[in-house]
Structures are given as structure tokens and as C-alpha cells.
Short mmCIF file of C-alpha atoms and ligand atoms in Angstrom, two decimals:
data_model
loop_
_atom_site.label_atom_id
_atom_site.label_comp_id
_atom_site.label_asym_id
_atom_site.label_seq_id
_atom_site.Cartn_x
_atom_site.Cartn_y
_atom_site.Cartn_z
CA UNK A 1 38.65 16.92 -19.45
CA UNK A 2 36.32 17.78 -16.58
CA UNK A 3 34.78 14.78 -14.85
CA UNK A 4 31.10 14.36 -15.51
CA UNK A 5 29.03 14.84 -12.37
CA UNK A 6 26.80 11.86 -11.54
CA UNK A 7 23.16 12.94 -11.28
CA UNK A 8 21.64 12.41 -7.84
CA UNK A 9 18.55 10.46 -6.82
CA UNK A 10 15.63 12.86 -6.47
CA UNK A 11 14.81 13.67 -2.82
CA UNK A 12 12.09 11.47 -1.38
CA UNK A 13 12.42 8.75 -4.05
CA UNK A 14 13.82 5.27 -3.44
CA UNK A 15 15.84 2.63 -5.25
CA UNK A 16 14.42 -0.52 -3.74
CA UNK A 17 16.95 -3.35 -3.75
CA UNK A 18 18.05 -6.44 -1.83
CA UNK A 19 16.26 -7.06 1.45
CA UNK A 20 14.06 -3.97 0.99
CA UNK A 21 12.95 -5.30 -2.38
CA UNK A 22 12.14 -8.73 -0.89
CA UNK A 23 10.07 -7.12 1.85
CA UNK A 24 8.25 -4.99 -0.70
CA UNK A 25 7.56 -8.01 -2.92
CA UNK A 26 6.30 -9.98 0.08
CA UNK A 27 3.70 -7.29 0.84
CA UNK A 28 2.55 -7.21 -2.78
CA UNK A 29 2.34 -10.98 -3.25
CA UNK A 30 0.44 -11.40 0.03
CA UNK A 31 -1.98 -8.65 -1.01
CA UNK A 32 -2.43 -10.34 -4.39
CA UNK A 33 -3.26 -13.65 -2.70
CA UNK A 34 -5.62 -12.16 -0.12
CA UNK A 35 -7.52 -9.96 -2.57
CA UNK A 36 -8.23 -13.06 -4.66
CA UNK A 37 -9.56 -14.87 -1.57
CA UNK A 38 -12.05 -12.02 -1.13
CA UNK A 39 -12.92 -12.04 -4.86
CA UNK A 40 -11.69 -8.51 -5.55
CA UNK A 41 -10.77 -7.92 -9.21
CA UNK A 42 -7.39 -6.49 -10.02
CA UNK A 43 -7.51 -3.14 -11.86
CA UNK A 44 -4.72 -0.93 -13.19
CA UNK A 45 -5.28 2.74 -13.80
CA UNK A 46 -3.12 5.61 -15.11
CA UNK A 47 -0.37 7.09 -13.00
CA UNK A 48 -1.52 10.58 -13.94
CA UNK A 49 -4.92 12.16 -14.40
CA UNK A 50 -6.38 15.55 -15.26
CA UNK A 51 -5.74 17.68 -12.15
CA UNK A 52 -9.45 18.23 -11.57
CA UNK A 53 -9.95 14.50 -10.90
CA UNK A 54 -8.02 14.89 -7.65
CA UNK A 55 -8.95 18.50 -6.91
CA UNK A 56 -12.66 17.73 -7.09
CA UNK A 57 -12.76 14.33 -5.44
CA UNK A 58 -10.15 14.73 -2.71
CA UNK A 59 -11.14 18.35 -2.03
CA UNK A 60 -9.29 21.66 -2.30
CA UNK A 61 -9.03 22.15 1.47
CA UNK A 62 -7.09 18.95 2.17
CA UNK A 63 -3.31 18.88 2.68
CA UNK A 64 -2.99 16.48 -0.23
CA UNK A 65 -4.57 18.85 -2.76
CA UNK A 66 -3.43 22.18 -1.32
CA UNK A 67 0.22 21.29 -0.60
CA UNK A 68 1.26 17.82 -1.73
CA UNK A 69 0.36 17.27 -5.40
CA UNK A 70 2.83 17.00 -8.27
CA UNK A 71 0.94 19.11 -10.80
CA UNK A 72 2.36 20.19 -14.15
CA UNK A 73 1.21 21.42 -17.55
CA UNK A 74 1.89 18.86 -20.28
CA UNK A 75 3.15 19.89 -23.71
CA UNK A 76 -0.40 20.37 -24.90
CA UNK A 77 -1.10 22.81 -22.07
CA UNK A 78 -3.40 20.50 -20.02
CA UNK A 79 -2.92 20.49 -16.25
CA UNK A 80 -1.99 16.96 -15.16
CA UNK A 81 -1.23 15.54 -11.73
CA UNK A 82 0.73 12.45 -10.68
CA UNK A 83 -1.70 10.38 -8.63
CA UNK A 84 -1.41 11.09 -4.88
CA UNK A 85 -3.81 8.16 -4.16
CA UNK A 86 -5.96 5.65 -6.03
CA UNK A 87 -9.56 6.29 -5.03
CA UNK A 88 -10.10 9.36 -7.21
CA UNK A 89 -8.73 7.68 -10.34
CA UNK A 90 -10.81 4.56 -9.74
CA UNK A 91 -13.94 6.70 -9.30
CA UNK A 92 -13.11 8.53 -12.54
CA UNK A 93 -12.68 5.20 -14.36
CA UNK A 94 -15.95 3.91 -12.91
CA UNK A 95 -17.70 6.80 -14.66
CA UNK A 96 -15.74 7.13 -17.89
CA UNK A 97 -15.50 3.36 -18.56
CA UNK A 98 -19.12 2.58 -17.77
CA UNK A 99 -18.29 0.25 -14.90
CA UNK A 100 -21.64 1.09 -13.28
CA UNK A 101 -22.97 -1.95 -15.14
CA UNK A 102 -20.80 -4.20 -12.93
CA UNK A 103 -21.92 -2.70 -9.60
CA UNK A 104 -21.37 -3.67 -6.88
CA UNK A 105 -17.75 -3.78 -7.96
CA UNK A 106 -14.90 -4.97 -5.75
CA UNK A 107 -11.55 -3.68 -7.00
CA UNK A 108 -7.94 -3.95 -5.89
CA UNK A 109 -4.87 -2.17 -7.18
CA UNK A 110 -1.32 -1.23 -6.22
CA UNK A 111 1.56 0.87 -7.45
CA UNK A 112 3.47 4.11 -6.96
CA UNK A 113 1.79 7.28 -5.70
CA UNK A 114 3.33 10.74 -5.40
CA UNK A 115 3.11 13.40 -2.70
CA UNK A 116 5.31 16.43 -2.15
CA UNK A 117 6.03 15.94 1.56
CA UNK A 118 9.04 16.33 3.84
CA UNK A 119 10.85 12.99 3.45
CA UNK A 120 11.61 10.98 6.59
CA UNK A 121 11.45 7.36 7.74
CA UNK A 122 8.20 5.92 6.38
CA UNK A 123 7.45 9.10 4.41
CA UNK A 124 8.52 9.52 0.80
CA UNK A 125 7.63 11.61 -2.23
CA UNK A 126 7.21 8.55 -4.43
CA UNK A 127 5.87 5.70 -2.33
CA UNK A 128 3.65 2.70 -2.96
CA UNK A 129 0.15 1.84 -1.92
CA UNK A 130 -2.04 -1.21 -2.04
CA UNK A 131 -5.67 -0.26 -2.34
CA UNK A 132 -9.07 -1.93 -2.15
CA UNK A 133 -12.43 -0.34 -3.00
CA UNK A 134 -16.06 -1.41 -3.21
CA UNK A 135 -18.19 0.78 -5.47
CA UNK A 136 -21.96 0.66 -5.64
CA UNK A 137 -22.67 -1.04 -2.29
CA UNK A 138 -24.41 0.97 0.43
CA UNK A 139 -24.60 -1.96 2.84
CA UNK A 140 -22.52 -2.10 6.04
CA UNK A 141 -21.52 -5.63 4.96
CA UNK A 142 -19.23 -3.99 2.39
CA UNK A 143 -17.44 -2.03 5.13
CA UNK A 144 -17.13 -5.24 7.15
CA UNK A 145 -15.70 -7.19 4.20
CA UNK A 146 -13.01 -4.56 3.59
CA UNK A 147 -12.05 -4.48 7.26
CA UNK A 148 -11.90 -8.27 7.61
CA UNK A 149 -9.77 -8.40 4.46
CA UNK A 150 -7.37 -5.77 5.85
CA UNK A 151 -7.15 -7.69 9.12
CA UNK A 152 -6.37 -10.97 7.30
CA UNK A 153 -3.75 -9.24 5.14
CA UNK A 154 -1.94 -7.89 8.20
CA UNK A 155 -2.18 -11.30 9.92
CA UNK A 156 -0.85 -13.13 6.84
CA UNK A 157 2.05 -10.70 6.67
CA UNK A 158 2.86 -11.86 10.21
CA UNK A 159 2.61 -8.31 11.58
CA UNK A 160 1.75 -8.13 15.28
CA UNK A 161 0.72 -5.23 17.47
CA UNK A 162 -1.51 -3.41 14.99
CA UNK A 163 -4.77 -1.99 16.33
CA UNK A 164 -7.88 -1.32 14.28
CA UNK A 165 -9.27 2.05 15.35
CA UNK A 166 -12.81 2.60 14.26
CA UNK A 167 -15.21 5.51 14.25
CA UNK A 168 -18.44 6.59 12.63
CA UNK A 169 -18.97 9.98 11.04
CA UNK A 170 -22.72 9.35 10.78
CA UNK A 171 -24.98 10.20 7.88
CA UNK A 172 -25.44 13.65 6.33
CA UNK A 173 -27.97 14.74 8.93
CA UNK A 174 -25.83 13.56 11.84
CA UNK A 175 -22.80 15.23 10.40
CA UNK A 176 -24.46 18.61 9.98
CA UNK A 177 -25.63 18.86 13.59
CA UNK A 178 -22.39 17.44 14.96
CA UNK A 179 -20.39 19.87 12.87
CA UNK A 180 -22.41 22.80 14.21
CA UNK A 181 -21.81 21.59 17.78
CA UNK A 182 -18.07 21.29 17.09
CA UNK A 183 -17.89 24.78 15.60
CA UNK A 184 -19.71 26.21 18.63
CA UNK A 185 -17.28 24.43 20.97
CA UNK A 186 -14.17 25.54 19.08
CA UNK A 187 -15.46 29.14 18.79
CA UNK A 188 -15.53 29.44 22.58
CA UNK A 189 -11.84 28.40 22.66
CA UNK A 190 -10.71 30.43 19.68
CA UNK A 191 -7.98 32.26 21.63
CA UNK A 192 -6.19 29.05 22.56
CA UNK A 193 -6.26 27.25 19.19
CA UNK A 194 -3.17 26.95 16.96
CA UNK A 195 -2.99 29.07 13.80
CA UNK A 196 -3.51 25.96 11.68
CA UNK A 197 -6.65 25.11 13.60
CA UNK A 198 -8.03 28.62 13.18
CA UNK A 199 -7.82 28.02 9.43
CA UNK A 200 -9.40 24.57 9.90
CA UNK A 201 -12.20 26.18 11.89
CA UNK A 202 -13.15 28.18 8.79
CA UNK A 203 -12.63 25.44 6.19
CA UNK A 204 -12.66 22.03 7.79
CA UNK A 205 -13.52 22.16 11.53
CA UNK A 206 -13.59 18.39 12.03
CA UNK A 207 -9.90 18.22 11.25
CA UNK A 208 -9.18 20.03 14.54
CA UNK A 209 -10.17 16.80 16.29
CA UNK A 210 -7.08 14.95 15.06
CA UNK A 211 -4.69 17.91 15.31
CA UNK A 212 -1.29 16.93 16.68
CA UNK A 213 -0.53 20.44 18.00
CA UNK A 214 -0.31 20.34 21.83
CA UNK A 215 -2.20 23.67 22.04
CA UNK A 216 -5.19 22.07 20.31
CA UNK A 217 -5.21 18.74 22.14
CA UNK A 218 -7.08 19.73 25.35
CA UNK A 219 -9.69 21.61 23.29
CA UNK A 220 -10.07 18.76 20.82
CA UNK A 221 -10.31 16.20 23.62
CA UNK A 222 -13.07 18.20 25.32
CA UNK A 223 -15.10 18.53 22.09
CA UNK A 224 -18.50 16.79 21.94
CA UNK A 225 -18.48 13.20 20.62
CA UNK A 226 -20.64 12.32 17.66
CA UNK A 227 -22.60 9.73 19.64
CA UNK A 228 -25.16 12.16 21.05
CA UNK A 229 -25.99 13.31 17.53
CA UNK A 230 -26.32 9.99 15.69
CA UNK A 231 -29.63 9.45 13.90
CA UNK A 232 -31.26 6.04 14.36
CA UNK A 233 -30.13 5.05 10.84
CA UNK A 234 -26.56 6.10 11.46
CA UNK A 235 -26.46 4.28 14.78
CA UNK A 236 -27.89 1.11 13.18
CA UNK A 237 -25.29 1.29 10.41
CA UNK A 238 -22.43 1.55 12.90
CA UNK A 239 -23.85 -1.31 14.97
CA UNK A 240 -24.06 -3.47 11.86
CA UNK A 241 -20.38 -2.77 11.13
CA UNK A 242 -19.18 -3.48 14.66
CA UNK A 243 -21.47 -6.53 14.86
CA UNK A 244 -19.99 -7.87 11.62
CA UNK A 245 -16.44 -7.38 12.90
CA UNK A 246 -17.30 -9.20 16.12
CA UNK A 247 -18.90 -12.05 14.14
CA UNK A 248 -15.75 -12.35 12.01
CA UNK A 249 -13.53 -12.29 15.06
CA UNK A 250 -11.79 -9.01 14.17
CA UNK A 251 -10.74 -6.96 17.18
CA UNK A 252 -11.28 -3.21 17.08
CA UNK A 253 -11.27 -0.20 19.37
CA UNK A 254 -13.40 2.90 19.15
CA UNK A 255 -11.55 6.15 18.49
CA UNK A 256 -14.08 8.98 18.59
CA UNK A 257 -11.35 11.45 17.50
CA UNK A 258 -10.69 9.67 14.21
CA UNK A 259 -12.07 11.83 11.38
CA UNK A 260 -11.79 12.29 7.67
CA UNK A 261 -12.02 15.92 6.74
CA UNK A 262 -14.02 15.77 3.57
CA UNK A 263 -17.70 16.43 3.38
CA UNK A 264 -18.55 13.28 1.49
CA UNK A 265 -17.11 10.91 4.09
CA UNK A 266 -19.95 9.06 5.79
CA UNK A 267 -20.36 6.41 8.43
CA UNK A 268 -17.29 4.22 8.79
CA UNK A 269 -13.80 5.70 9.22
CA UNK A 270 -10.87 3.56 10.29
CA UNK A 271 -7.13 3.25 10.67
CA UNK A 272 -4.86 0.32 11.44
CA UNK A 273 -2.17 1.76 13.70
CA UNK A 274 1.10 0.46 15.14
CA UNK A 275 3.34 2.04 17.77
CA UNK A 276 6.45 0.61 16.07
CA UNK A 277 6.89 3.30 13.40
CA UNK A 278 6.92 6.47 15.50
CA UNK A 279 4.96 9.34 14.00
CA UNK A 280 4.36 7.29 10.82
CA UNK A 281 2.26 4.74 12.71
CA UNK A 282 -0.77 4.53 10.43
CA UNK A 283 -0.23 1.60 8.09
CA UNK A 284 -3.68 1.33 6.52
CA UNK A 285 -6.57 3.79 6.45
CA UNK A 286 -9.93 4.25 4.84
CA UNK A 287 -13.62 4.74 5.14
CA UNK A 288 -16.93 5.15 3.41
CA UNK A 289 -17.17 7.93 0.84
CA UNK A 290 -20.76 8.01 -0.41
CA UNK A 291 -20.78 11.26 -2.40
CA UNK A 292 -17.33 11.13 -3.98
CA UNK A 293 -18.66 9.92 -7.33
CA UNK A 294 -21.15 12.79 -7.33
CA UNK A 295 -18.31 15.28 -6.83
CA UNK A 296 -17.01 13.99 -10.20
CA UNK A 297 -20.37 14.61 -11.85
CA UNK A 298 -21.66 11.03 -11.55
CA UNK A 299 -24.93 9.73 -10.13
CA UNK A 300 -25.27 9.15 -6.37
CA UNK A 301 -23.07 6.07 -5.80
CA UNK A 302 -21.97 4.62 -2.48
CA UNK A 303 -18.33 3.67 -2.04
CA UNK A 304 -16.00 2.41 0.65
CA UNK A 305 -12.31 1.56 0.55
CA UNK A 306 -8.86 1.64 2.07
CA UNK A 307 -5.24 2.20 1.16
CA UNK A 308 -2.09 1.03 2.89
CA UNK A 309 1.51 2.17 2.57
CA UNK A 310 3.63 -0.67 1.17
CA UNK A 311 6.85 0.77 2.68
CA UNK A 312 5.31 0.96 6.15
CA UNK A 313 4.02 -2.62 5.97
CA UNK A 314 7.35 -3.77 4.52
CA UNK A 315 9.19 -2.36 7.54
CA UNK A 316 7.03 -4.50 9.83
CA UNK A 317 7.19 -7.90 8.12
CA UNK A 318 9.74 -10.49 9.19
CA UNK A 319 12.72 -10.65 6.84
CA UNK A 320 11.65 -12.82 3.89
CA UNK A 321 13.97 -15.57 2.66
CA UNK A 322 15.88 -14.90 -0.56
CA UNK A 323 14.52 -16.58 -3.69
CA UNK A 324 15.47 -20.27 -3.86
CA UNK A 325 18.15 -21.27 -6.37
CA UNK A 326 18.02 -24.96 -7.32
CA UNK A 327 21.56 -25.22 -8.62
CA UNK A 328 24.63 -23.43 -9.88
CA UNK A 329 26.54 -24.98 -12.77
CA UNK A 330 30.30 -25.19 -12.31
CA UNK A 331 32.04 -25.99 -15.62
CA UNK A 332 35.77 -26.70 -15.69
CA UNK A 333 37.52 -26.01 -18.98
CA UNK A 334 36.44 -24.60 -22.32
CA UNK A 335 34.68 -27.73 -23.59
CA UNK A 336 32.65 -28.05 -20.38
CA UNK A 337 31.76 -24.38 -20.52
CA UNK A 338 30.39 -24.79 -24.03
CA UNK A 339 28.28 -27.82 -23.01
CA UNK A 340 27.16 -26.01 -19.83
CA UNK A 341 25.51 -23.29 -21.90
CA UNK A 342 23.17 -25.93 -23.36
CA UNK A 343 22.57 -27.62 -20.01
CA UNK A 344 21.76 -24.24 -18.44
CA UNK A 345 19.10 -23.54 -21.06
CA UNK A 346 17.61 -27.06 -20.77
CA UNK A 347 17.29 -26.92 -17.01
CA UNK A 348 15.77 -23.45 -16.99
CA UNK A 349 13.27 -24.54 -19.65
CA UNK A 350 12.44 -27.45 -17.34
CA UNK A 351 11.39 -24.87 -14.74
CA UNK A 352 14.41 -24.95 -12.46
CA UNK A 353 16.16 -21.88 -11.05
CA UNK A 354 19.76 -22.23 -12.22
CA UNK A 355 22.64 -19.82 -12.31
CA UNK A 356 26.11 -19.92 -13.81
CA UNK A 357 28.84 -17.35 -13.37
CA UNK A 358 30.11 -15.75 -16.58
CA UNK A 359 33.69 -16.61 -15.60
CA UNK A 360 35.90 -17.87 -12.77
CA UNK A 361 37.69 -20.93 -11.41
CA UNK A 362 35.98 -23.77 -9.52
CA UNK A 363 36.66 -22.24 -6.10
CA UNK A 364 35.13 -18.88 -7.00
CA UNK A 365 32.17 -20.50 -8.69
CA UNK A 366 31.45 -22.68 -5.64
CA UNK A 367 31.78 -19.66 -3.36
CA UNK A 368 29.23 -17.87 -5.49
CA UNK A 369 26.86 -20.87 -5.29
CA UNK A 370 27.10 -20.61 -1.48
CA UNK A 371 26.48 -16.86 -1.57
CA UNK A 372 23.36 -17.40 -3.67
CA UNK A 373 22.10 -20.01 -1.21
CA UNK A 374 21.90 -22.58 -4.02
CA UNK A 375 20.86 -26.09 -3.00
CA UNK A 376 23.18 -27.89 -5.44
CA UNK A 377 26.24 -27.38 -7.58
CA UNK A 378 26.40 -29.24 -10.91
CA UNK A 379 30.06 -29.92 -11.61
CA UNK A 380 31.05 -30.60 -15.20
CA UNK A 381 34.65 -31.35 -16.32
CA UNK A 382 36.30 -33.22 -19.19
CA UNK A 383 35.75 -36.66 -17.55
CA UNK A 384 32.03 -35.96 -17.02
CA UNK A 385 31.70 -34.72 -20.61
CA UNK A 386 33.27 -37.91 -21.95
CA UNK A 387 30.93 -40.08 -19.83
CA UNK A 388 27.80 -37.95 -20.46
CA UNK A 389 27.28 -37.36 -16.74
CA UNK A 390 27.34 -34.51 -14.25
CA UNK A 391 28.34 -34.43 -10.57
CA UNK A 392 25.48 -33.26 -8.36
CA UNK A 393 26.85 -31.81 -5.13
CA UNK A 394 24.41 -31.04 -2.32
CA UNK A 395 25.80 -27.89 -0.78
CA UNK A 396 24.24 -28.33 2.66
CA UNK A 397 26.19 -31.51 3.47
CA UNK A 398 28.76 -31.77 0.66
CA UNK A 399 27.36 -35.13 -0.50
CA UNK A 400 28.09 -35.79 -4.16
CA UNK A 401 26.67 -38.22 -6.67
CA UNK A 402 27.03 -38.80 -10.39
CA UNK A 403 23.94 -38.51 -12.59
CA UNK A 404 23.46 -39.00 -16.36
CA UNK A 405 23.24 -35.51 -17.89
CA UNK A 406 19.81 -36.26 -19.33
CA UNK A 407 18.53 -36.91 -15.80
CA UNK A 408 19.95 -33.77 -14.22
CA UNK A 409 16.57 -32.01 -14.01
CA UNK A 410 14.99 -34.97 -12.25
CA UNK A 411 17.90 -35.24 -9.82
CA UNK A 412 17.43 -31.60 -8.82
CA UNK A 413 13.72 -31.92 -8.10
P1 LIG B 501 -0.19 10.41 7.18
O1 LIG B 501 -1.07 10.88 8.29
O2 LIG B 501 0.88 9.46 7.64
O3 LIG B 501 0.32 11.53 6.32
P2 LIG B 501 -2.32 10.07 5.31
O4 LIG B 501 -3.54 10.31 6.09
O5 LIG B 501 -1.80 11.15 4.44
O6 LIG B 501 -1.14 9.53 6.26
P3 LIG B 501 -3.61 8.26 3.49
O7 LIG B 501 -3.86 9.33 2.50
O8 LIG B 501 -4.74 7.70 4.28
O9 LIG B 501 -2.46 8.72 4.50
O10 LIG B 501 -2.79 7.08 2.77
C1 LIG B 501 -2.89 5.70 3.15
C2 LIG B 501 -1.56 5.15 3.64
O11 LIG B 501 -0.49 5.47 2.78
C3 LIG B 501 -1.11 5.70 4.98
O12 LIG B 501 -1.77 5.05 6.03
C4 LIG B 501 0.36 5.38 4.97
O13 LIG B 501 0.58 4.01 5.33
C5 LIG B 501 0.72 5.57 3.53
N1 LIG B 501 1.36 6.87 3.28
C6 LIG B 501 0.76 8.08 3.21
N2 LIG B 501 1.64 9.04 2.89
C7 LIG B 501 2.85 8.42 2.75
C8 LIG B 501 4.17 8.86 2.39
N3 LIG B 501 4.44 10.12 2.08
N4 LIG B 501 5.17 7.94 2.33
C9 LIG B 501 4.91 6.63 2.60
N5 LIG B 501 3.70 6.15 2.94
C10 LIG B 501 2.67 7.03 3.01
MG1 LIG B 502 -0.40 12.65 4.72
#
């Protein structure tokens, strides 16, 4: 009979196990703790949406929508898309679930997102994001709160060497005049721009500013900064954000080349960047998107938020300790094994982390207790059974004492 071929793991997906899993869990539990400190409510939204949710809110000209989405017809013929990010789905929910009544609304979520990209270190086709959004707040204090929260998250993860790069994209008026000045500048250098940037010049000229193509860099670097075009309102908004960061003791640097391509991005744009992950150095990114909700047919609604890649943060955290095991039970003989099953259940119900191998002699069972990093071994043989006791062995120093079986839980605490 022909051997059955084992199916492979799909390119760009991950099976997260062992140390990787502990790092991943550390990022998520820290996020969960920090978001509660900032009084953000947890929300969970679908992993797929009608394709138009993303097409309309992220924008047809972006890489995400034009090249990276997993889009498919379902059996009913509707076009669905696996979420490539969270913001669009949260904005959709805000409208369809009537969450306007709760505005301003501070939301946090996390989970898998999907993008058809070329897989490499720190870049996957199914990856994970943590995400925080504030809907219905036009005040710069909302931008500040999100940035201070991101800064605290990174600090609590123990990650060093991450820089907050900050920019303003101004208000609508600022953006229009700046955009015209950029187009004029790029037009005069048309001959030297990369092919990609010629397309951007037609569809999304601001994106030329953060082009990585060496042909574009000198032209992008010589382009006019937004500063000369800022309206008084836009300047005041940016000063309120930077003033808030300074008051909260969050360090930042200005990056006038940091842009978000979409028309509805306003005011604050930011990235937390490290030089420890090569080309995948952006760990957390976001900005203000007043106008996104309107692109989904909703009323004018301000919004600001960020998303971070869990895998990229997980690579930067110190290796987390394995979960603590209070004790491993080591029964010797059939009678002890039978009693151990009851003891195991009692101790676990008492809230202790206890393991017991399904089989094996004393030596193998003790070796396994060591491998698990258990604090104690509970040794149970015929003599202990007869006396109603158990031997509690502390694995760190080998010290052993005898304890009545009914007091085993107490002895382990
Ligand atoms: P990049 O420039 O690295 O492609 P991006 O601008 O597409 O990032 P965002 O859409 O802002 O990224 O997503 C927020 C965060 O999600 C990124 O800062 C990054 O940490 C993470 N991220 C984005 N794409 C991937 C991916 N394919 N695999 C793993 N993490 C990713
Ligand atoms: Mg990308």
C-alpha cells in the first residue's frame, strides 16, 4: 500500500509551541493587564468581514487591499475577506451595533490577522496583532493616552531600544496644500523616480516619502516638510500631543517622513521602531483616522488607534519562565497508583498545579519532575498508603519530610 503523504503547513503560517508560545502569551497577558490599567474595554470581532469593509475603509490603493488580502466567495456567493487588520472591523461594528451611544469608546482587542505577503523573519501570512482604538474623541488627549499606553506596554514587556517616531499629517486643509506642494516637487523629478513611485505619484503621492527604493530616497528627502503648511489649528493639535507626551515622560522623536497613505488620516501618525529586527523593525504603528467611519457610510466620527505585531514584540521580550508546577506525584506500585489518581484530583481542585506521568518507574518519574521544573515530588508507596501519609521531597535541595495525606495541599503551599 502506498504511504500516505503528510500534508504540509501552509506557507507563512506558524505552529506556536514551547518557548515561542511562552513569549507570545507573555505579550498577550501584559497587553491584557495594561489595557485594563488604561480602562480600555476588551472587544472581540469576527475574523472575516464582507470584503467592502476593508476595501472601503483601508482604501483600494493601499498594498494591503490591492495585493495582500485573502478574499474568497463563500458558498452563498458573497465576497468575504479574512481580516488583514482590526480597525476596519471595529469601525464596522461601531456602526452596525449602535456603539455610538457609548462614545467616546476605548476598545482593545487581539488575535490572528491575515495578509498575503512574502514570508520572512517577522513577516507571516497569518500573524497576530494587539490593537487599541478610541472612537468618538477628537481631542489630542486621546492620541496622548494611546501613545502613553503603548510606551508603558513596551516598558512592561522589558523591551529596550525602541524609539517612538512621531509626525503630524495636519488637518484636511493642511493636507491639501502640502499634497499639492509634494506633487509639484515630485513632478520636477519624474525622470529619476522608481516605477513604483510613478504609480504612487498618480494615486498616493505621500507614500513616496517613505519609499525604501534608493532611487527615490534623495528626492523624498528633499521634498518639502509639512511644517510650512500647517494651519494654526493643526499646529496647536500637534503641540498638544507633544506637550502631553512630555508631561507623561514619554520620549519621542520627530520623523517628518513618516506618513500614512490614506486620505482620511489626520494629525498624529506614529511608529515605535527598533533596530533589532532588521527590515521588520516597526513593532507598533498607528495614528488618527478621522474620516474612516464616514468611508463606511457613518456620520463624521473621530478615531485614533494603533496595532502591534505580537510576533515582533515576542522576539524582543526576555525569555519568560516556564509555568510553575507545584508538584509531581510519584506512585510506586498498583495500589499507590490507584490512590494517587484521587490525590491528583484533590490537589488540582485545591488549586495546585500537579502532574503525574501515565506510567514509568520511580527514576523516570523523578527525572520527569525535574524536566518540568516541579518544586516538589510527592512519593507514595505501600508503606505510605498503610500509614495514610505521603513523602514530600523538595527537588531543589532533596530535603524530604512525611506529611499526612490530608495535609498534602497545605504542605505544598
Ligand atoms: P510593514 O511595513 O512591516 O509591512 P505595516 O505598515 O504593513 O508594516 P501595519 O499595517 O501598521 O503594518 O500593522 C501593525 C503592525 O503589525 C506592524 O507594525 C507589525 O509589527 C505587524 N505586522 C504587519 N505585517 C506583518 C506580517 N506580515 N507579519 C507579522 N507582523 C506584521
Ligand atoms: Mg505591510
